[in-house]
């Protein structure tokens, strides 16, 4: 079966647990892709470790374990933040080096940290702060970029680019400075000899219109190019996190990896989005949003026949159920996300009433979005019940200066579901 990337819905690993990896990066080794990300909690924002998952197709995810767990003390100890984990391989030592943003819970003590491991999917050893000229690099949002000659760079918010030493454990040279004032979550790639760097604006976990700059030389001059997604789409409701090379039947493509945050239920309900980047005449864009697509050939997944299932509620405990049969496949839930959206619990129960999968789904989006809200893992042939329950809660969070973000309501708004392959007669 051709594998599909399901955008903006929780992914499940081989054990049926939600893939919990955010502010992530993807590193390819042969034909295996390793995803490293923030292993979030559902109630607070403290550092809870960095996870590692592997996949060959972006649909079948194996949990490799915690790449780095919470430390007993220090930069990643109790009461600290660990974000935006990125992994590079030193061309000289062959070791894997993890860089991350460490901070206190008020984001007032930022410092880039380093951890090292001999194997990509092993347990990384925290080495302390990344130094530049003997000083800590006191930056928060960060990313990495590895050039075609193997040289690795640290990218930071506001647009500083540091060349790392050959071991990737120190910053050796500040090659570009302040190229994107106000920019966060930097991600970079090189295409056709040109460098492309993207940033989000500073709106905390809220999505905004991300933008990019280009240069012929990594040291600049950098030219502001504007948005790479349609204005007002809030970068298709994502925040950029990373760009990686992805092998498809048509060759290697540059893949955009973005976060759709869901504070405070980041562990369960924050999701990832992957879309191909297109380049033409020195410009970069994501041509269109695809809620699900096949990386093998770039084709968009076509929605199956949707059976009506109307449920709209903001009352905790209110729910709706639907029975379905599936002959070895998935069940999909469709709904509308809006700025009044809240959380719901989805449960798939088998014919004995046992939950075989569960998820928390966020119906909040500052820009309205209709479509897929949940995709089950592959189910064995049989009869099931799909249970949807409103939690009467929604995401809400505050920026340092007190600005409130998040939903104005708690609404769960579902319009249909589908099972595929479906053993029930279709009526549409
Ligand atoms: C925006 C950053 O990009 C995220 O990584 C995170 O630090 C949030 N701010 C916290 O508000």
mmCIF file of C-alpha atoms in Angstrom, residues 25 27 36 68 85-100 112-120 124-125 127-128 130 142 144 146 152-153 164-170 242:
data_model
loop_
_atom_site.group_PDB
_atom_site.id
_atom_site.type_symbol
_atom_site.label_atom_id
_atom_site.label_comp_id
_atom_site.label_asym_id
_atom_site.label_seq_id
_atom_site.Cartn_x
_atom_site.Cartn_y
_atom_site.Cartn_z
ATOM 1 C CA UNK A 25 14.168 17.866 12.968
ATOM 2 C CA UNK A 27 17.932 13.332 9.889
ATOM 3 C CA UNK A 36 13.949 14.109 17.024
ATOM 4 C CA UNK A 68 17.919 12.803 25.965
ATOM 5 C CA UNK A 85 16.179 19.934 19.336
ATOM 6 C CA UNK A 86 18.320 19.518 16.227
ATOM 7 C CA UNK A 87 20.837 16.783 15.410
ATOM 8 C CA UNK A 88 23.842 17.041 13.066
ATOM 9 C CA UNK A 89 26.591 14.568 12.302
ATOM 10 C CA UNK A 90 30.203 15.681 12.548
ATOM 11 C CA UNK A 91 31.935 14.844 9.266
ATOM 12 C CA UNK A 92 35.192 14.575 11.210
ATOM 13 C CA UNK A 93 34.360 12.527 14.325
ATOM 14 C CA UNK A 94 31.351 10.670 12.902
ATOM 15 C CA UNK A 95 29.542 11.466 16.172
ATOM 16 C CA UNK A 96 26.018 12.805 16.348
ATOM 17 C CA UNK A 97 25.674 16.189 18.000
ATOM 18 C CA UNK A 98 22.398 17.462 19.390
ATOM 19 C CA UNK A 99 21.832 21.185 19.833
ATOM 20 C CA UNK A 100 18.857 22.647 21.670
ATOM 21 C CA UNK A 112 22.062 26.834 23.526
ATOM 22 C CA UNK A 113 23.055 23.395 24.848
ATOM 23 C CA UNK A 114 25.021 20.470 23.332
ATOM 24 C CA UNK A 115 24.696 16.696 23.722
ATOM 25 C CA UNK A 116 26.660 13.992 21.921
ATOM 26 C CA UNK A 117 26.171 10.340 20.967
ATOM 27 C CA UNK A 118 28.144 7.741 18.982
ATOM 28 C CA UNK A 119 25.018 6.405 17.287
ATOM 29 C CA UNK A 120 22.122 8.357 15.851
ATOM 30 C CA UNK A 124 22.834 11.284 24.068
ATOM 31 C CA UNK A 125 25.136 12.648 26.789
ATOM 32 C CA UNK A 127 27.802 18.214 27.492
ATOM 33 C CA UNK A 128 26.701 21.683 28.683
ATOM 34 C CA UNK A 130 27.549 25.599 23.338
ATOM 35 C CA UNK A 142 17.439 27.878 16.985
ATOM 36 C CA UNK A 144 20.749 23.877 12.206
ATOM 37 C CA UNK A 146 24.493 21.333 7.086
ATOM 38 C CA UNK A 152 27.364 22.590 9.996
ATOM 39 C CA UNK A 153 25.797 25.862 11.119
ATOM 40 C CA UNK A 164 30.266 25.231 14.002
ATOM 41 C CA UNK A 165 33.690 23.660 14.465
ATOM 42 C CA UNK A 166 34.429 20.364 12.704
ATOM 43 C CA UNK A 167 33.305 18.404 15.798
ATOM 44 C CA UNK A 168 30.037 20.464 15.807
ATOM 45 C CA UNK A 169 30.468 21.076 19.539
ATOM 46 C CA UNK A 170 31.415 24.792 19.451
ATOM 47 C CA UNK A 242 13.036 22.251 9.737
#
